[in-house]
PDB file of C-alpha atoms in Angstrom:
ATOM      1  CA  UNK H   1    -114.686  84.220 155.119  1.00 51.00           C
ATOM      2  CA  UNK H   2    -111.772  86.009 153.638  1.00 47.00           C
ATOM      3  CA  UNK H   3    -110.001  85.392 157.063  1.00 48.00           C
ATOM      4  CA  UNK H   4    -110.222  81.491 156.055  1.00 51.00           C
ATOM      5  CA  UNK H   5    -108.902  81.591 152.361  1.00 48.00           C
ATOM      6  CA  UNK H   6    -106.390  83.477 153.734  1.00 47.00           C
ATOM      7  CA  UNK H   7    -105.397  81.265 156.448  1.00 50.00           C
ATOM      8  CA  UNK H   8    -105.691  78.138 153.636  1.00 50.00           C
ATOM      9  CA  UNK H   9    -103.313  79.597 151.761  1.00 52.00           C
ATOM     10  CA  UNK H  10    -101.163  80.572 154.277  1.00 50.00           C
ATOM     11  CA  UNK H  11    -101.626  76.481 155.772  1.00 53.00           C
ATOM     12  CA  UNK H  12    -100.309  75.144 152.272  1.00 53.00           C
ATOM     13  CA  UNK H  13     -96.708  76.588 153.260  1.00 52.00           C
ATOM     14  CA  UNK H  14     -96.921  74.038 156.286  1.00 52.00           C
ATOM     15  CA  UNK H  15     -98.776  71.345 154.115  1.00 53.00           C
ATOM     16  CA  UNK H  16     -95.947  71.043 151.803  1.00 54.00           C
ATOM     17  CA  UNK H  17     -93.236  71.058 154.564  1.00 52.00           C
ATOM     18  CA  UNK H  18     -95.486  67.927 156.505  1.00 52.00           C
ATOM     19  CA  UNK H  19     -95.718  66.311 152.656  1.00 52.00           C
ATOM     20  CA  UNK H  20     -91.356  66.450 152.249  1.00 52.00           C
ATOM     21  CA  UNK H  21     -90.924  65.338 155.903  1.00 53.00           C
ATOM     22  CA  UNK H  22     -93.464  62.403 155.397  1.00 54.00           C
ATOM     23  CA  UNK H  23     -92.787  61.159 152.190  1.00 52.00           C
ATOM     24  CA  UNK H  24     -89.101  61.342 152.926  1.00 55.00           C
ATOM     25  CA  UNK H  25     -89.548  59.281 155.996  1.00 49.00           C
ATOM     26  CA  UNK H  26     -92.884  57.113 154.823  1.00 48.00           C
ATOM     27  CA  UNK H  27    -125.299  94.535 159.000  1.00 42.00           C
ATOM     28  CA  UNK H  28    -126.720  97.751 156.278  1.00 42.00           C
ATOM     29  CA  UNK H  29    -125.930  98.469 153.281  1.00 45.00           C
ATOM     30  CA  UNK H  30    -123.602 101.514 152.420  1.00 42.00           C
ATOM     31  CA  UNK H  31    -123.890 103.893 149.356  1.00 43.00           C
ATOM     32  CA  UNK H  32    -126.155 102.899 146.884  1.00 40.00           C
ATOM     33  CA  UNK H  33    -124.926 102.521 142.918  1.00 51.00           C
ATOM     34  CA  UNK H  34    -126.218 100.426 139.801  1.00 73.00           C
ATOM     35  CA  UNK H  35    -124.311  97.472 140.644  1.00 79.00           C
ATOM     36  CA  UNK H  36    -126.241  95.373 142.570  1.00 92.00           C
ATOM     37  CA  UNK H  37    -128.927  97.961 142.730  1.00 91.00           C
ATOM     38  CA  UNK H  38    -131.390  96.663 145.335  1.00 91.00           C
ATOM     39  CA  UNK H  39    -129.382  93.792 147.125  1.00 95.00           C
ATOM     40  CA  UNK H  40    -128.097  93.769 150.286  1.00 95.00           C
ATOM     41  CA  UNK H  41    -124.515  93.274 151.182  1.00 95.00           C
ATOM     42  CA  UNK H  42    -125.005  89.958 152.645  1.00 94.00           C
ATOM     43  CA  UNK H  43    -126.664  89.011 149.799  1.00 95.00           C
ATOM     44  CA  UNK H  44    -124.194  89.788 147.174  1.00 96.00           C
ATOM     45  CA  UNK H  45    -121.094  88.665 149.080  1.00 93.00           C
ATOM     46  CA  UNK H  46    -123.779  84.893 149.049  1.00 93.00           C
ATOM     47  CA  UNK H  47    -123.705  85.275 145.455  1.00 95.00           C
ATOM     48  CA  UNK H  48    -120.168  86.202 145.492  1.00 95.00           C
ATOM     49  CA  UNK H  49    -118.679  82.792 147.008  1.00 92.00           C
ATOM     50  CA  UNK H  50    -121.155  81.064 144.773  1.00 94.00           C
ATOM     51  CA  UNK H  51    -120.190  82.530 141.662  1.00 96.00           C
ATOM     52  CA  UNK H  52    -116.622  81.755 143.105  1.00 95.00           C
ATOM     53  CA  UNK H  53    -116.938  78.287 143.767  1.00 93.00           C
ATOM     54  CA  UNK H  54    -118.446  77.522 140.536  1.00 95.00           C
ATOM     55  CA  UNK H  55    -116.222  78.620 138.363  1.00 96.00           C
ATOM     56  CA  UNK H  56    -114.711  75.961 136.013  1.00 96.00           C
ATOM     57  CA  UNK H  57    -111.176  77.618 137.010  1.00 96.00           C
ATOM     58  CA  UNK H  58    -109.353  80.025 138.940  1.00 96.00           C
ATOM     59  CA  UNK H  59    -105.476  81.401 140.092  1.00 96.00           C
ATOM     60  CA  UNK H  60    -105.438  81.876 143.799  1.00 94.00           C
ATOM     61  CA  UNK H  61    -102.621  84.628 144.561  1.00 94.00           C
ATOM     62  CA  UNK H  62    -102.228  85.263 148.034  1.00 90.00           C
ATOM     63  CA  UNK H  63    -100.106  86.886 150.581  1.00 89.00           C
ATOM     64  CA  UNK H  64    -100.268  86.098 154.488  1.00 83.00           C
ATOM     65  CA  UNK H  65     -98.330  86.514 157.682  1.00 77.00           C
ATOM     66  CA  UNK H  66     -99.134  84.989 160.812  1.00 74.00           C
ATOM     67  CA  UNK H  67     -98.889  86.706 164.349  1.00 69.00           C
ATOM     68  CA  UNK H  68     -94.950  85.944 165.250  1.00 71.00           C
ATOM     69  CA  UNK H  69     -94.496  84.240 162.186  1.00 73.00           C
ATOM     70  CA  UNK H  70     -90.517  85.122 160.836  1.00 76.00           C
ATOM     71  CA  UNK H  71     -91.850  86.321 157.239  1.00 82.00           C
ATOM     72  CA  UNK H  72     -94.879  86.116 155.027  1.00 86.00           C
ATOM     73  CA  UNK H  73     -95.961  83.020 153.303  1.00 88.00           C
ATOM     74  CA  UNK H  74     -96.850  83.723 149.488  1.00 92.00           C
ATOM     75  CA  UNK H  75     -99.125  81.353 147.530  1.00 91.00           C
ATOM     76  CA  UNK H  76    -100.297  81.265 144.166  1.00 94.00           C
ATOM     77  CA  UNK H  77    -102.037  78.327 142.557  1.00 93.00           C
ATOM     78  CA  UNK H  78    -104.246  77.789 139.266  1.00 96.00           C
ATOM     79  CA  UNK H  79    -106.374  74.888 139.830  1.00 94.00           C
ATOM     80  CA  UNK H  80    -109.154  73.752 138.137  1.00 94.00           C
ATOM     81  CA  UNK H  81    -112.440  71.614 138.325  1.00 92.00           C
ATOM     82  CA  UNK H  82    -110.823  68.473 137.235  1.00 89.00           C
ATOM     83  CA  UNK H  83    -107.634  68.608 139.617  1.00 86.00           C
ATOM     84  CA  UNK H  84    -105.511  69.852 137.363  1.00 92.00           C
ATOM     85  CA  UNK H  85    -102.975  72.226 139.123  1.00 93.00           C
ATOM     86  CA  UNK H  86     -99.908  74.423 138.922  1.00 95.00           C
ATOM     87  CA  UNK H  87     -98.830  76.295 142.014  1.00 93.00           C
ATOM     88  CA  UNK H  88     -95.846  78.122 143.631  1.00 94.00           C
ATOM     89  CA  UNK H  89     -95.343  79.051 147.580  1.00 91.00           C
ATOM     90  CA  UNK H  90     -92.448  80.558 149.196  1.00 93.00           C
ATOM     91  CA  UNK H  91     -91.548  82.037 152.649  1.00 89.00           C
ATOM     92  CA  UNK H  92     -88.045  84.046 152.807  1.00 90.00           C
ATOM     93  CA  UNK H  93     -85.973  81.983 150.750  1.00 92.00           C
ATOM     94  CA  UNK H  94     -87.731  78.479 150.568  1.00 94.00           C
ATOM     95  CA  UNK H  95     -89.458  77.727 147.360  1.00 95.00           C
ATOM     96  CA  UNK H  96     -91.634  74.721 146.337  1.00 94.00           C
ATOM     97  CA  UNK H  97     -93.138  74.497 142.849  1.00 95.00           C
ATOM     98  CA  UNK H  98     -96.514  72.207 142.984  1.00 94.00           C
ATOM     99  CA  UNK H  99     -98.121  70.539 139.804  1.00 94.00           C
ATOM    100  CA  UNK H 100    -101.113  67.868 139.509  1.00 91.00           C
ATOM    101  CA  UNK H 101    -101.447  66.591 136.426  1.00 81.00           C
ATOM    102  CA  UNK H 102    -103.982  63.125 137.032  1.00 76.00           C
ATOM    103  CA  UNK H 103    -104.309  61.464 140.537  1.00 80.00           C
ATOM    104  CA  UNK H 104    -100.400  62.381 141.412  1.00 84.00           C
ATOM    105  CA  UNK H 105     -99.025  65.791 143.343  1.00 89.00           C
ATOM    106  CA  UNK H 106     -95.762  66.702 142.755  1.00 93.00           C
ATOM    107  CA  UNK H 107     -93.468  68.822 144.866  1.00 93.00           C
ATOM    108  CA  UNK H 108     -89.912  70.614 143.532  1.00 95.00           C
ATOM    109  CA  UNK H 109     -88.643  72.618 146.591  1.00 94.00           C
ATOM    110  CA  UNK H 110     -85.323  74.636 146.430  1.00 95.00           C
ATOM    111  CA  UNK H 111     -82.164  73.854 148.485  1.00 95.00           C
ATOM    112  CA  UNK H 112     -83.956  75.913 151.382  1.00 94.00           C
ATOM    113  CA  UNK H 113     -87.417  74.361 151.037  1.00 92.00           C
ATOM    114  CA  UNK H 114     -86.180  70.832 151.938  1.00 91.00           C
ATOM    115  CA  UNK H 115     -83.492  71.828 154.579  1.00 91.00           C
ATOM    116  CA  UNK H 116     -86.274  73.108 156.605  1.00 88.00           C
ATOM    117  CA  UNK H 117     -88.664  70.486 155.571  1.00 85.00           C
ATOM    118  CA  UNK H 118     -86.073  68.065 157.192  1.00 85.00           C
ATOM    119  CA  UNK H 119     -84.486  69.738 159.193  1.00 84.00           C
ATOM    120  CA  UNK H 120     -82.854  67.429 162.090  1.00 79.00           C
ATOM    121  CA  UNK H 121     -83.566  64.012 160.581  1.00 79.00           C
ATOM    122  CA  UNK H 122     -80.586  61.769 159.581  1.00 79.00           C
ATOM    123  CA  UNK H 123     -79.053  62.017 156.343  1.00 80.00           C
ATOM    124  CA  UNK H 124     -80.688  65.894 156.014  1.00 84.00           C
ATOM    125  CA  UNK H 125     -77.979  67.297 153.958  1.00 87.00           C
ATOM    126  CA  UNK H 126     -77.777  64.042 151.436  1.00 88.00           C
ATOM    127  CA  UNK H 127     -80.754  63.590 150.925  1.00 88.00           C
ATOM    128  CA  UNK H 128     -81.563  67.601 150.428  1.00 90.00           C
ATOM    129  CA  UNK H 129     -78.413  67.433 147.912  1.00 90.00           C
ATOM    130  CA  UNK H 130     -80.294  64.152 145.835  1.00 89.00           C
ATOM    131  CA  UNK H 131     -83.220  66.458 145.506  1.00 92.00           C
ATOM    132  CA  UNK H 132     -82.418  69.266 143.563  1.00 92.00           C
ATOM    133  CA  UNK H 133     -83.786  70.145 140.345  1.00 93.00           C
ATOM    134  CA  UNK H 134     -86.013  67.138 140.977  1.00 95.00           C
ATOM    135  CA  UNK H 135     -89.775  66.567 141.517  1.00 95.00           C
ATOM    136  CA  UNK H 136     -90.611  64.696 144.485  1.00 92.00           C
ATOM    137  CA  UNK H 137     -93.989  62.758 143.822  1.00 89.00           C
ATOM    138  CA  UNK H 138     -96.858  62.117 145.770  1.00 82.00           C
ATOM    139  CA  UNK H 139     -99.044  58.805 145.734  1.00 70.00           C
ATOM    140  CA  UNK H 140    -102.934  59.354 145.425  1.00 67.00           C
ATOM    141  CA  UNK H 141    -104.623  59.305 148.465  1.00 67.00           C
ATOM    142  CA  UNK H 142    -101.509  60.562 150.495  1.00 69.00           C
ATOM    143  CA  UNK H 143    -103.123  62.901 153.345  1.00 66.00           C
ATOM    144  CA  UNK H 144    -100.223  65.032 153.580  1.00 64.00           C
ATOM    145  CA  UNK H 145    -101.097  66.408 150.358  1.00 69.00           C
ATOM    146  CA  UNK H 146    -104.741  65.399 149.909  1.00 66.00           C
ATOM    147  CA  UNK H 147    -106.647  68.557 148.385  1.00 69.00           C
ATOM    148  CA  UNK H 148    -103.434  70.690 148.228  1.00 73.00           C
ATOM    149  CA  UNK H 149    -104.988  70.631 144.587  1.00 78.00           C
ATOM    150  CA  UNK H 150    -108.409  70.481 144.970  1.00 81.00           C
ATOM    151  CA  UNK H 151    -110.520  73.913 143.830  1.00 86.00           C
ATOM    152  CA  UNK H 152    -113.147  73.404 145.792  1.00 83.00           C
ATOM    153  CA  UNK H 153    -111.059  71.913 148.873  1.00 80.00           C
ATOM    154  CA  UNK H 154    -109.546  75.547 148.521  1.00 78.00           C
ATOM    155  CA  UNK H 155    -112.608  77.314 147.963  1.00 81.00           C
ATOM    156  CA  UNK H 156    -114.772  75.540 150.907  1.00 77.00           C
ATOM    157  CA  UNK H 157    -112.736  77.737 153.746  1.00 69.00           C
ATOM    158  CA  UNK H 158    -114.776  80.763 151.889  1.00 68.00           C
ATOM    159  CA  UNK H 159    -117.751  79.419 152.674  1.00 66.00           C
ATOM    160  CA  UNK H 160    -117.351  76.978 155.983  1.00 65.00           C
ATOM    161  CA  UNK H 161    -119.051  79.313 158.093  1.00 63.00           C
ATOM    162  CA  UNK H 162    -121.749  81.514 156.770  1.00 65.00           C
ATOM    163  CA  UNK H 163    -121.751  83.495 159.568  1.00 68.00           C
ATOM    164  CA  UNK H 164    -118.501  85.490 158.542  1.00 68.00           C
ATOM    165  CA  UNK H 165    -120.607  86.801 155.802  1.00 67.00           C
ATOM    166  CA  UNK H 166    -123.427  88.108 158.000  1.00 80.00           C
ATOM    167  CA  UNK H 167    -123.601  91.965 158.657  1.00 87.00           C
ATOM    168  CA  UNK H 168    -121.518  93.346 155.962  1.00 92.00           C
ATOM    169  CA  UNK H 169    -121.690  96.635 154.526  1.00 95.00           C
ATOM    170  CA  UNK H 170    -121.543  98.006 150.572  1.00 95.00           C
ATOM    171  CA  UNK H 171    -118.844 100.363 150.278  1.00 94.00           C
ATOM    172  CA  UNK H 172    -117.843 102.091 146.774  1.00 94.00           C
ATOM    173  CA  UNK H 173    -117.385 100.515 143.534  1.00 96.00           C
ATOM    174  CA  UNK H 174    -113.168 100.830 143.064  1.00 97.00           C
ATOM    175  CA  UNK H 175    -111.061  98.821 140.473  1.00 97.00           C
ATOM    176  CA  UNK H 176    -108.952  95.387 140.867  1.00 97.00           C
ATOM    177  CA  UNK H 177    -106.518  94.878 138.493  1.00 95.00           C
ATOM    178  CA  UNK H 178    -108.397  96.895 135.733  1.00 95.00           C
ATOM    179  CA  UNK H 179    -111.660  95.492 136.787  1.00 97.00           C
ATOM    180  CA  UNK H 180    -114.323  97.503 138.227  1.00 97.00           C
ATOM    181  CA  UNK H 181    -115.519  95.599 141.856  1.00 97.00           C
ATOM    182  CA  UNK H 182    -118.172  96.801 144.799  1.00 97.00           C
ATOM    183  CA  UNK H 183    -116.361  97.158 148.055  1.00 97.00           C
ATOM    184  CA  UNK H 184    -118.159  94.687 150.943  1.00 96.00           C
ATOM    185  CA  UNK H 185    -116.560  95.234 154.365  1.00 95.00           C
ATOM    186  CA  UNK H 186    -117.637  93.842 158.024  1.00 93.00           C
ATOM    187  CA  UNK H 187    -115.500  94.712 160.883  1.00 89.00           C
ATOM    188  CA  UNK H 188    -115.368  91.984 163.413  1.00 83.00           C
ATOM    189  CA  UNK H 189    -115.803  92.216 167.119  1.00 81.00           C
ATOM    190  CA  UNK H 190    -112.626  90.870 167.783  1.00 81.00           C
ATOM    191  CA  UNK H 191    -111.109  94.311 165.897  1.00 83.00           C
ATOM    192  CA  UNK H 192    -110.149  92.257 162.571  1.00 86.00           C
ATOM    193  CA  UNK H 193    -111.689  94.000 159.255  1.00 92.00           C
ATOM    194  CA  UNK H 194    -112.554  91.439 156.464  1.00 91.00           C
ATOM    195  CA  UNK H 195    -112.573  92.943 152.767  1.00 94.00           C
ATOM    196  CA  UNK H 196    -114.030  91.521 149.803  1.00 95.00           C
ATOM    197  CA  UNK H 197    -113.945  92.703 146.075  1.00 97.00           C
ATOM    198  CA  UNK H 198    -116.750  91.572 143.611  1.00 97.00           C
ATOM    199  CA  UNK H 199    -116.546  92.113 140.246  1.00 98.00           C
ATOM    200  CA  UNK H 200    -119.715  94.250 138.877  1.00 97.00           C
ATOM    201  CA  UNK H 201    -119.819  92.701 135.085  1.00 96.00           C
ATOM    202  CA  UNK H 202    -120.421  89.733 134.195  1.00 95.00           C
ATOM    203  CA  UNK H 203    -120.357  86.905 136.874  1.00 97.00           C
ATOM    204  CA  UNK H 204    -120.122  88.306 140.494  1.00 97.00           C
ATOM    205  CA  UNK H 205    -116.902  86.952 141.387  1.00 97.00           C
ATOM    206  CA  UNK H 206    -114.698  87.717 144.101  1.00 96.00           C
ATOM    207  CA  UNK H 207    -111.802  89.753 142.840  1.00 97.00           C
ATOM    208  CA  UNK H 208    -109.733  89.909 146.198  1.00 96.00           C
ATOM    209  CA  UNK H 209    -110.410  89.310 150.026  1.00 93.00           C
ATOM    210  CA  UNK H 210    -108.389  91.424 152.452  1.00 93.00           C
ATOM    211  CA  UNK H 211    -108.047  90.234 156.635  1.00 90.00           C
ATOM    212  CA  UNK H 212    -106.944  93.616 158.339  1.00 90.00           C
ATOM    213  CA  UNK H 213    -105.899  94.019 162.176  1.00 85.00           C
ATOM    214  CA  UNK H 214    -106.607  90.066 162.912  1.00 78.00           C
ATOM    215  CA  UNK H 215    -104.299  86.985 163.840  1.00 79.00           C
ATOM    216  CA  UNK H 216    -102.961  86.432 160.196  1.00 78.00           C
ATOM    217  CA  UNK H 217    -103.670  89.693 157.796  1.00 86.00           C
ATOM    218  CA  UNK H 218    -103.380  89.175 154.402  1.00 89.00           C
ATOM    219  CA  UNK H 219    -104.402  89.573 150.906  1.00 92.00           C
ATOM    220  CA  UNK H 220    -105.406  87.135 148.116  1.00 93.00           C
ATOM    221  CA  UNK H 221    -106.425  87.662 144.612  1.00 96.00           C
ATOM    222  CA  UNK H 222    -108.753  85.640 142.210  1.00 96.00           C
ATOM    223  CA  UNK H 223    -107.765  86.213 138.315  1.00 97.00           C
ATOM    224  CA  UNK H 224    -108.434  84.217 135.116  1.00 97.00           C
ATOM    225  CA  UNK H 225    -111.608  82.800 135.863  1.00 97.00           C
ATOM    226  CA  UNK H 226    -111.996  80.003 133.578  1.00 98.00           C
ATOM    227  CA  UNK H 227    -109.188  79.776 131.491  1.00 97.00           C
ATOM    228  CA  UNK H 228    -107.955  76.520 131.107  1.00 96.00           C
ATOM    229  CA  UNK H 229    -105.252  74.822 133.320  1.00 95.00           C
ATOM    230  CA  UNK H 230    -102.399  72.877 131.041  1.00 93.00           C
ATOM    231  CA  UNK H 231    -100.305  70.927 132.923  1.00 94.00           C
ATOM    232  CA  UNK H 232     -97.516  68.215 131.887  1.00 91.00           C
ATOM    233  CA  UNK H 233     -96.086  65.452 133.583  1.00 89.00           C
ATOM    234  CA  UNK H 234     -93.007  65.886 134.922  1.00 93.00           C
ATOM    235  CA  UNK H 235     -90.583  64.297 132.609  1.00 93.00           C
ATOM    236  CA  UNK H 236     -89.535  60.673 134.354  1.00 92.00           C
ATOM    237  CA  UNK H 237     -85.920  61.943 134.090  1.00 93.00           C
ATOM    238  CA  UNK H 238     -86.839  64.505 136.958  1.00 95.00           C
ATOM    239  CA  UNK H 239     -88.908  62.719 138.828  1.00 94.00           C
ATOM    240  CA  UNK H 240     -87.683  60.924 142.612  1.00 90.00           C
ATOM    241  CA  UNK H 241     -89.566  58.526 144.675  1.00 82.00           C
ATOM    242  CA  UNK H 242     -89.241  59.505 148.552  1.00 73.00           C
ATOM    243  CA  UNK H 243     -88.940  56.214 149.530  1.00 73.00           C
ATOM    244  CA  UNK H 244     -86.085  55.482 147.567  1.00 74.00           C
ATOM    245  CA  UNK H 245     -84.228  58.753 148.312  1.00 70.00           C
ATOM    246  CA  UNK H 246     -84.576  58.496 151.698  1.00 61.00           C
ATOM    247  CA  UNK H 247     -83.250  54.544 152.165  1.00 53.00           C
ATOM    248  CA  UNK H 248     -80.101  55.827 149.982  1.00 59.00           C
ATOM    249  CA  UNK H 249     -79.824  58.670 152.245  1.00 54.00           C
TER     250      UNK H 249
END
């Protein structure tokens, strides 16, 4: 379970670089304590990803590295129940920003971003040099970026395979970012420990999911739960069709 949000977030690094290409070329419980008093681990994490999941909002900070992988891929997104959506990702020195505002996704990437998200096709270097500062936009229904922007599309990974959740243990009650959170842990045959966080007032939300000793470690955090997502349209100034950039290229 955290294993997959991590590994979503981790995916949206290669989403985005797919998106430039393509549009530019068409078990027991632990220790006891009030929180939670009487439920099972397995239980609470259940309530956990359903608390989670609906939410009306969430940011999605997140920080994974893949076996062999040359650096870590960092996310963070704040996406909403209506698609509205305002996101970052980097890996060394490639950038992207990422905002939905309506049925449209649109992608700024740095200098670095879209020389590796084109790297050997024709025209590369022009066509990376007509795209800075600008905001490259998606069509609806484009399947490169198809739920890049979609809370629940990001959320589902948590909760794909129930299984993950199965056999975890209650651990101590520590704090996330200021918030106090019951420790849930389940170490998997395969010698990867999985980590969640769930927040013990108010609604049992997950406050971070940790993969240890696996194929893609890696942390992600879940903050403002519910706060509202503003996003603006990109002004038309900034904004590039692919198409177009790339025939000019």
């Amino acid at each position: 379970m955290a294993a997959r949000i991590l590994r979503k977030n981790a995916g949206l690094a290669a989403a985005l670089v797919c998106a430039g290409a393509t549009a530019l070329t068409g078990c027991g419980d632990g220790d006891s304590d009030e929180a939670f008093a009487g439920q099972s681990a397995d239980a609470i994490a259940a309530e956990a990803v359903k608390a989670t999941r609906d939410a009306d909002s969430v940011r999605i900070t997140g920080t994974s590295r893949a076996q062999g992988a040359p650096a870590a891929v960092k996310t963070e997104f704040q996406v909403d129940e209506k698609d509205n959506c305002l996101g970052t990702l980097s890996m060394n020195d490639a950038k992207a920003d990422v905002r939905q505002a309506g049925q449209n996704v649109y992608v700024r990437g740095n200098e670095r971003f879209w020389q590796n998200a084109l790297q050997g096709r024709p025209g590369t270097d022009t066509v990376v040099d007509r795209l800075q500062g600008k905001w490259v936009k998606s069509e609806p229904g484009d399947k490169s970026t198809q739920g890049m922007c979609d809370k629940q599309a990001l959320l589902a990974a948590m909760d794909s395979d129930k299984s993950e959740r199965d056999g975890m243990r209650r651990g101590a009650v520590t704090e996330v970012d200021g918030e106090d959170a019951l420790t849930l842990t389940k170490q998997q045959a395969d010698g990867e420990k999985l980590t969640l966080y769930v927040a013990t007032e108010g609604d049992p939300y997950i406050l971070k999911a940790v993969s240890e000793g696996g194929e893609q470690p890696g942390e992600t955090l879940f903050s403002d739960y519910n706060e509202k997502v503003e996003v603006e349209q990109p002004p038309a100034g900034e904004v590039v069709d692919p198409k177009t950039v790339a025939a000019n290229g």
